[in-house]
Coordinates of C-alpha atoms in Angstrom, one line a residue:
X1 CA 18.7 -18.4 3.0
X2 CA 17.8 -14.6 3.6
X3 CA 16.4 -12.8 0.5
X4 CA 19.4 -10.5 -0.1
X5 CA 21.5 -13.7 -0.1
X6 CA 19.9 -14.9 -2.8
X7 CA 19.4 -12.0 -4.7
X8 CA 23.5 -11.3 -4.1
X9 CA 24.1 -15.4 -5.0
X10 CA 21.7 -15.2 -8.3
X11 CA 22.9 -11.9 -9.3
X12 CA 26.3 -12.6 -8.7
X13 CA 26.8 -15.7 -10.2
X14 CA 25.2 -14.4 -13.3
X15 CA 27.4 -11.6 -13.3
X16 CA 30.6 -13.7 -12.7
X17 CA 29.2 -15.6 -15.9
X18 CA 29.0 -13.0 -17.9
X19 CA 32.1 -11.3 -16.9
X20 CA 34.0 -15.2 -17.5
X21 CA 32.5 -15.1 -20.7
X22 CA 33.5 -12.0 -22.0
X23 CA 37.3 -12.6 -21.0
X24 CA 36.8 -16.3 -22.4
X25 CA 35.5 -14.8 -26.1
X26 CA 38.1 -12.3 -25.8
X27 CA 41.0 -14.7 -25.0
X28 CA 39.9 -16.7 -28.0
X29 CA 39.6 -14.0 -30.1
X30 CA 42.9 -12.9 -29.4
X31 CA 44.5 -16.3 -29.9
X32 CA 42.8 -16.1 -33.6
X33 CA 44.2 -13.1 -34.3
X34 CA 47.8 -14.4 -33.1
X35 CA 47.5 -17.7 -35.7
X36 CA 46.1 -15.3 -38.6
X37 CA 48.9 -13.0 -37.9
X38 CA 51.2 -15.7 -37.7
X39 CA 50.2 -17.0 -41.8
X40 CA 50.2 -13.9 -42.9
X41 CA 53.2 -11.7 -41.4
X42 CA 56.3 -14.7 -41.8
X43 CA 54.3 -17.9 -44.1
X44 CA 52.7 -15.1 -46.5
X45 CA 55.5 -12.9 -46.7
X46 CA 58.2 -15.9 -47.7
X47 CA 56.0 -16.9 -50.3
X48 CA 56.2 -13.6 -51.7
X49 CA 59.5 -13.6 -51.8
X50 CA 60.1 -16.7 -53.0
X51 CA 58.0 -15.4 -55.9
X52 CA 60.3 -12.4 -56.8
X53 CA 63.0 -14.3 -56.6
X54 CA 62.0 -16.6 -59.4
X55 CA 60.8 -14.0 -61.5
X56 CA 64.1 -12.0 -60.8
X57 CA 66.2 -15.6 -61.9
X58 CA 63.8 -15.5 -65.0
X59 CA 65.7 -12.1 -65.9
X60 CA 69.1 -12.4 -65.0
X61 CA 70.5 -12.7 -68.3
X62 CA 68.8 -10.4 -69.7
X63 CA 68.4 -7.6 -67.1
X64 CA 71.2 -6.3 -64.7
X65 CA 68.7 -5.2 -62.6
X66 CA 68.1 -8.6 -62.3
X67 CA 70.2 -10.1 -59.6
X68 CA 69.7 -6.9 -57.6
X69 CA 65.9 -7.4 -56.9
X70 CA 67.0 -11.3 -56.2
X71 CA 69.8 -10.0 -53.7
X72 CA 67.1 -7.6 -51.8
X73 CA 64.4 -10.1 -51.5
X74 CA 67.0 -12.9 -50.9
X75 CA 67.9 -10.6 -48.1
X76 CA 64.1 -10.2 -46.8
X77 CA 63.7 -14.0 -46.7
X78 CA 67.1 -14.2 -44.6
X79 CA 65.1 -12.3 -42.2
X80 CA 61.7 -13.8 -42.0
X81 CA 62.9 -17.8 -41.5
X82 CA 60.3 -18.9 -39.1
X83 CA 59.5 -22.7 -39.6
X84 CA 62.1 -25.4 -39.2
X85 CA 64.1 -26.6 -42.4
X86 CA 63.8 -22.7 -43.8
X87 CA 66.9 -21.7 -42.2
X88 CA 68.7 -24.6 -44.5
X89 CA 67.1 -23.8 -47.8
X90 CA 67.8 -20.2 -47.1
X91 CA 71.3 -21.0 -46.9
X92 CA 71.7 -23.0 -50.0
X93 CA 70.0 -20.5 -52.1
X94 CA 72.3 -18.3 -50.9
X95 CA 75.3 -20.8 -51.7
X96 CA 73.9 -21.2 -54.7
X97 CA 72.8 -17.4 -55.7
X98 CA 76.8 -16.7 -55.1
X99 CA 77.7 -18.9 -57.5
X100 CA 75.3 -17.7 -60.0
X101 CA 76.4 -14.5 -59.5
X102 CA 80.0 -15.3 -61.5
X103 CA 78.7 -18.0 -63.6
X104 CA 75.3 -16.3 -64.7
X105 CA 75.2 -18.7 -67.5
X106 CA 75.2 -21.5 -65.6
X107 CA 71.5 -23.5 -66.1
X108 CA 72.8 -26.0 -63.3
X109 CA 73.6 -23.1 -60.8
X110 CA 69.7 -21.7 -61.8
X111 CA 67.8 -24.9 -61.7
X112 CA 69.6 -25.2 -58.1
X113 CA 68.3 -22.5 -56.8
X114 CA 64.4 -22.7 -58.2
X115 CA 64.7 -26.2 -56.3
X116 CA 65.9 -24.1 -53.2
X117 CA 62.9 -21.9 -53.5
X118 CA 60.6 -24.3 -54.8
X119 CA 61.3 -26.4 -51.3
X120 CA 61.3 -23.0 -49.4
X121 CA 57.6 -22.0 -50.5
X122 CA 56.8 -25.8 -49.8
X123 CA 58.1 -25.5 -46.6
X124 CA 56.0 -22.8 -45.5
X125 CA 52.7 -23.7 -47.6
X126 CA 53.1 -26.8 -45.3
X127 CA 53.3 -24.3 -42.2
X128 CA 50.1 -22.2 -43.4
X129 CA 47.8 -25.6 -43.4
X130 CA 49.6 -26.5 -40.5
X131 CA 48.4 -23.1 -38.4
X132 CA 45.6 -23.4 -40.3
X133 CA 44.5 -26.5 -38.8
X134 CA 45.5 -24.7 -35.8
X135 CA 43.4 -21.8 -35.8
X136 CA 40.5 -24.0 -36.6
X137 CA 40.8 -26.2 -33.6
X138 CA 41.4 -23.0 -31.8
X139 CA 38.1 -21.6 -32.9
X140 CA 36.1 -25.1 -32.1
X141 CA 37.8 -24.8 -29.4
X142 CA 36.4 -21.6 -28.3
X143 CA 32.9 -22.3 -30.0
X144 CA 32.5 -24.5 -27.2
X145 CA 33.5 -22.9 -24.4
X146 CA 32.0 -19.6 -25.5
X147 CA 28.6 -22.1 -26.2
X148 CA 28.9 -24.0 -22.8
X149 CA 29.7 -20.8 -20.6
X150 CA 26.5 -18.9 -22.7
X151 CA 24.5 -22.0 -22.4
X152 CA 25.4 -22.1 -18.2
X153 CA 24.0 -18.1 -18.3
X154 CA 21.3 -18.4 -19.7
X155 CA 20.0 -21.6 -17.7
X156 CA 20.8 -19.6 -14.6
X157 CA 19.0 -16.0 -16.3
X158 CA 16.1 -18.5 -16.4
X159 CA 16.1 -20.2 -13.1
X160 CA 16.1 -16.6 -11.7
X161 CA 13.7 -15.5 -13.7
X162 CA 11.3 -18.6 -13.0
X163 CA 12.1 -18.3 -8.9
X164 CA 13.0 -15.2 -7.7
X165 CA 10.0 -13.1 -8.6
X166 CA 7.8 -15.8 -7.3
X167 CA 9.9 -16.5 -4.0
X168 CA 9.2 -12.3 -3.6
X169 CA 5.9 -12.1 -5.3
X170 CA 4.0 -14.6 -3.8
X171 CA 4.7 -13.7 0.3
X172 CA 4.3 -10.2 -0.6
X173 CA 0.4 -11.3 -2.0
X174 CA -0.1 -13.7 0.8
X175 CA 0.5 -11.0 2.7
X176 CA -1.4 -8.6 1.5
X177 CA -4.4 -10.5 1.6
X178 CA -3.8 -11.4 5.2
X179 CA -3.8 -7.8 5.9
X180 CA -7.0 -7.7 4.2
X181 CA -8.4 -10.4 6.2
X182 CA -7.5 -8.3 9.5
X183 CA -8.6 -5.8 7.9
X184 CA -12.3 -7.7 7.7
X185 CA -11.8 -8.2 11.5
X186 CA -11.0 -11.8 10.3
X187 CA -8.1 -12.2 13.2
X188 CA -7.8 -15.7 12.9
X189 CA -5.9 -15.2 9.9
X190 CA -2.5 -16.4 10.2
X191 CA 0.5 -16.7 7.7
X192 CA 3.2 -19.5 6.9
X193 CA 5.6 -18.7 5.2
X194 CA 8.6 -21.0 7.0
X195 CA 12.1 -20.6 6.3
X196 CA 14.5 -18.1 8.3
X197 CA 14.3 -15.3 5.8
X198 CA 12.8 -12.1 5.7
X199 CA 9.4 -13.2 5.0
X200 CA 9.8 -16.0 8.0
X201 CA 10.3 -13.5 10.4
X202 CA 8.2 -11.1 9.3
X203 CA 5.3 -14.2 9.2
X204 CA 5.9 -15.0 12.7
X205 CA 6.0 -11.1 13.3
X206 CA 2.4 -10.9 11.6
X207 CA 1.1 -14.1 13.4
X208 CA 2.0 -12.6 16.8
X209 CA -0.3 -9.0 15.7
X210 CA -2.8 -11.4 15.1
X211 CA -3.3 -13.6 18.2
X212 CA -2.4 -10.7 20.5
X213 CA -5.5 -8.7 18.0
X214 CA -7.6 -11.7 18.4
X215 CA -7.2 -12.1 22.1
X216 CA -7.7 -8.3 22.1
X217 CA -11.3 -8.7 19.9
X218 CA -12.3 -11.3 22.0
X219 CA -11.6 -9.1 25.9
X220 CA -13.4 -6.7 24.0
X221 CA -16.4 -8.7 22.8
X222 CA -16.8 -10.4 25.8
X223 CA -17.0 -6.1 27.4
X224 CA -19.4 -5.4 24.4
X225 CA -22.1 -8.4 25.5
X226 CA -21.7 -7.6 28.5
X227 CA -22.8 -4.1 28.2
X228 CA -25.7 -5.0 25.9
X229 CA -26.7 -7.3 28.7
X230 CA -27.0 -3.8 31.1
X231 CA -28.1 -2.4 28.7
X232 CA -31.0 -4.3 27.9
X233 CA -31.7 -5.1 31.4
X234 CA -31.8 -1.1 32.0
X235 CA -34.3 -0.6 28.9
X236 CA -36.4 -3.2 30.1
X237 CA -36.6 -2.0 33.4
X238 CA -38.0 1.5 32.4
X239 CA -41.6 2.1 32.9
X240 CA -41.8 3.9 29.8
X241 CA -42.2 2.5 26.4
X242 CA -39.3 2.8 24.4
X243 CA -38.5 1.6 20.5
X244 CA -35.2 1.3 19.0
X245 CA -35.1 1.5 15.2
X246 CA -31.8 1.5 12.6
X247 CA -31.1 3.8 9.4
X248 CA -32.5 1.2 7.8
X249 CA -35.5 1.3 10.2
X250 CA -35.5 -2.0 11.6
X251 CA -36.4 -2.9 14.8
X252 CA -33.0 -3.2 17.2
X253 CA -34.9 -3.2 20.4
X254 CA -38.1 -2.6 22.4
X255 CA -38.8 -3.0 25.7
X256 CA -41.5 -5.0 27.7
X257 CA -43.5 -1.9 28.3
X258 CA -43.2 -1.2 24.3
X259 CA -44.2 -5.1 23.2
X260 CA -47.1 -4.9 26.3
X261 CA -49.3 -1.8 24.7
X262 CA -48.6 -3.1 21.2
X263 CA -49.4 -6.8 21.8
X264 CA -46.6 -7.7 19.9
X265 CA -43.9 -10.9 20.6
X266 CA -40.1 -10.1 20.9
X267 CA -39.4 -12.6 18.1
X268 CA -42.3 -10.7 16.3
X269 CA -40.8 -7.4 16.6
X270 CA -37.0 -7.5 17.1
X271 CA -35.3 -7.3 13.6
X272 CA -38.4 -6.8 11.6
X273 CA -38.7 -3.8 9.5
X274 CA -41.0 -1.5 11.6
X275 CA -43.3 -0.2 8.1
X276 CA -43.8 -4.3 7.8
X277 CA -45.4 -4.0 11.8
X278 CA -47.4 -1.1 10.8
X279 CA -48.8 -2.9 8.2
X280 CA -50.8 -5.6 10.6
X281 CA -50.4 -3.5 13.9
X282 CA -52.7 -0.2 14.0
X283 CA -50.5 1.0 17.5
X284 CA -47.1 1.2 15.7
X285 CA -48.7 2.7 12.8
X286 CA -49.7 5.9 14.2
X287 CA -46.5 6.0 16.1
X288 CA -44.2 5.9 13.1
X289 CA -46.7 8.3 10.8
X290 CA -44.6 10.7 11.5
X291 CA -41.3 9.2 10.6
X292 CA -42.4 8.3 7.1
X293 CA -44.1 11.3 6.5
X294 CA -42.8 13.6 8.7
X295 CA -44.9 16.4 10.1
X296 CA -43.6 20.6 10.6
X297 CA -40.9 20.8 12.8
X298 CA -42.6 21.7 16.5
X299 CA -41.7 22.2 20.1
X300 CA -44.9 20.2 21.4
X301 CA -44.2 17.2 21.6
X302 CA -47.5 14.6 19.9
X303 CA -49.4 13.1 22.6
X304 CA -51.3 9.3 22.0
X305 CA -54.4 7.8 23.6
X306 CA -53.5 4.4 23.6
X307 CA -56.0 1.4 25.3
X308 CA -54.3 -1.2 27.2
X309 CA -54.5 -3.3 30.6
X310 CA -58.3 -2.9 30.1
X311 CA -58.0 1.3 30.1
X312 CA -57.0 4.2 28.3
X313 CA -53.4 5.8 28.9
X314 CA -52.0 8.9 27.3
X315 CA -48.8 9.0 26.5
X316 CA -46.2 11.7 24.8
X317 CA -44.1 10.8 22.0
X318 CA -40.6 11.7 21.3
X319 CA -38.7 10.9 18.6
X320 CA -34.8 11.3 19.0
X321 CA -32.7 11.4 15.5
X322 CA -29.1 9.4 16.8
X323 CA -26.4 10.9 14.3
X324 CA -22.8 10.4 15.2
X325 CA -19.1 10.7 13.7
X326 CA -17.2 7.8 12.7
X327 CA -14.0 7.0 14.1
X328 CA -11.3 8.7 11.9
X329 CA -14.3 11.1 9.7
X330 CA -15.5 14.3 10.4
X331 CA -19.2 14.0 8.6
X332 CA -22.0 12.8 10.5
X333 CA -23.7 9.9 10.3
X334 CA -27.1 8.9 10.8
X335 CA -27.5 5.4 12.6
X336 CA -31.3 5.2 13.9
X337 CA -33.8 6.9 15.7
X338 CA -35.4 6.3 19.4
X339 CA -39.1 6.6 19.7
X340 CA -39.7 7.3 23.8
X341 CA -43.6 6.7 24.9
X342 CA -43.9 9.2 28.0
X343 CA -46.9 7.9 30.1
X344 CA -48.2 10.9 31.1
X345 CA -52.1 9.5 32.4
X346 CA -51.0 10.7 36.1
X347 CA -50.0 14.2 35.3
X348 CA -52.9 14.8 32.7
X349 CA -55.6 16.3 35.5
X350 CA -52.2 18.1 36.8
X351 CA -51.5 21.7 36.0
X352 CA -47.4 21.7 35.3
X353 CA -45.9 24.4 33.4
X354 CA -44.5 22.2 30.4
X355 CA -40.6 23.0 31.4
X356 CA -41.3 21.2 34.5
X357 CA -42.4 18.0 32.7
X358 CA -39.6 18.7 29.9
X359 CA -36.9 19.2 32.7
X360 CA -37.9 15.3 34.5
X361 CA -37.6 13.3 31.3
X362 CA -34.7 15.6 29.6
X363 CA -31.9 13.6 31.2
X364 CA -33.4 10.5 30.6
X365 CA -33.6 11.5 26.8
X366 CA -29.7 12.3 26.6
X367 CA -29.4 8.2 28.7
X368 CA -31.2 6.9 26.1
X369 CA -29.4 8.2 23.1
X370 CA -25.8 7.4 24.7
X371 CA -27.9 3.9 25.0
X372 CA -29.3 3.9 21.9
X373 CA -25.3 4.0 20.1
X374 CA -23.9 1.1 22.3
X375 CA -27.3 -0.5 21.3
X376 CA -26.7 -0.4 17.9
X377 CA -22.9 -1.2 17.9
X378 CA -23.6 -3.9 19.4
X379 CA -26.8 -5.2 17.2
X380 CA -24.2 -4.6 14.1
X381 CA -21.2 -6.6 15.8
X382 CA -23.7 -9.2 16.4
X383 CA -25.1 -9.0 12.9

């Protein structure tokens, strides 16, 4: 079932509850007020009547004014009969109230008509427990409905409240933490949600970024190695020492020419901080002086008598800062530095203006830094 549809379904039903209920406790209300009304307006009223007229029949020998208030509640009563057998009694009190009106002496006539009324007031005592009994049923009646229809909205209030957040909350999460994971270049990730809601096709929607990111990654992994593979091939290949070194500055490459005048290994030097080197390795130690405890900025580049092969070679050193800009920043970044070792033993009896020299290894300085970077991207995808 989609999200919406259940989120319509819960908070529909719930609604229709609510609104059922209210009519329900309203009905019930309403049939109260009918049974109360019912005592009071025609059973409450007859008894008062009844009650004048005895009082009145008390007085009519003595008071004139008697038989009048007798005659107008008499007449009240006439029209208020409402329960069966009042219309009867009614009747005979007024037979009998006739009579007593031309024999007001007449105890027979009198005690007549107190049995009239007396029977009348019983009658509709009778009728008030009788609607009495009523009412009550009525309001069990609606105690229990009102209870059972309450009861039903609160069980579904809570069903809701113990599912639906969860059936939104926790995909939404999952999610989210799958995003994080491809995020981490983690594209393996994938997410299951099932079902043919929302989240269902939006988890076979993710899983699809995924594998077509992975299958992307791994095209473009496979391009990275192989470039490091030129790369490295290329660096080796030079005739001239050269040293590759991170922010951090460890060792992220060196080729043979580098490891042959400092009589290092490659498992020796590659990945090992270069200050660690200096320590054992007097060669690397002058060459990095400089990078430690840098020297005033000059346009000469340093040049280094170094021994090797059984004779002494001269070289010139260069030492190239590699700063770049981030994808998506504007500040630059510093990633590492290249130390080049210029063998300059042929040209040292050789009279060459220095922008000569500068101008032969000037291009390969600008290689070696674009070098350097896919170097390092590499060393850190690796790492």
């Amino acid at each position: 079932m989609k999200t919406k549809a259940k989120l319509t379904f819960g908070v529909g039903l719930l609604f229709i509850l609510i609104v059922a209920l209210a009519v329900i406790s309203g009905w019930y209300v309403n049939l109260l007020k009918r049974d109360t009304n019912n005592i009071l307006v025609a059973n409450y009223n007859t008894l008062l009547y009844s009650r004048n007229m005895l009082l009145a029949l008390e007085d009519i020998n003595k008071d004139a004014a008697a038989i009048d208030t007798f005659q107008n509640n008499l007449t009240l009563q006439m029209g208020n009969v409402t329960e069966i057998g009042e219309i009867e009694r009614t009747n005979l009190i007024v037979k009998h109230f006739n009579s007593l009106k031309n024999k007001p002496d007449d105890a027979q006539l009198s005690s007549s008509i107190r049995k009239d009324i007396t029977e009348l007031m019983r009658l509709n005592m009778d009728a008030i427990s009788r609607k009495s009994n009523i009412a009550d049923e009525t309001a069990r009646r609606a105690i229990l409905i009102i209870s059972f229809t309450g009861a039903l909205c609160f069980l579904i209030a809570v069903i809701l409240l113990i599912n639906l957040p969860s059936n939104i909350a926790n995909p939404i999460r999952e999610l989210t933490e799958s995003i994080k994971e491809i995020a981490s270049q983690n594209y393996s990730k994938r997410v299951n949600f099932g079902g043919h809601n929302e989240f269902g096709d939006l988890a076979r929607s993710f899983n699809t970024m995924a594998e077509k990111l992975e299958e992307y990654s791994d095209s473009k992994l496979e391009k990275i190695l192989k470039g490091k593979k030129r790369i490295e091939t290329l660096i080796d290949n030079m005739h001239d020492p050269v040293i590759g070194i991170d922010e951090n500055k460890k060792v992220l490459f060196a080729n043979d020419e580098a490891l042959n005048i400092s009589g290092l290994r490659k498992e020796d030097f590659i990945g090992k901080a270069v200050q660690d080197i200096a320590v054992t390795n007097d060669l690397i130690r002058d060459i990095i002086k400089d990078i430690f405890l840098p020297a005033p900025k000059s346009n000469k580049a340093e040049q280094l008598k170094i021994y090797a092969d059984g004779k002494e070679s001269y070289f010139e050193k260069e030492v190239i800062d590699i700063n770049i800009v981030p994808t998506g920043e504007t500040d630059i970044k510093f990633i590492g530095q290249v130390i080049l070792l210029r063998n300059i033993t042929p040209l040292k009896n050789l009279i060459l203006p220095k922008q000569i020299l500068w101008e032969r290894y000037r291009m390969s300085l600008k290689h070696l830094f674009h070098l350097f970077r896919w170097a390092y991207n590499c060393w850190r995808m690796k790492k």
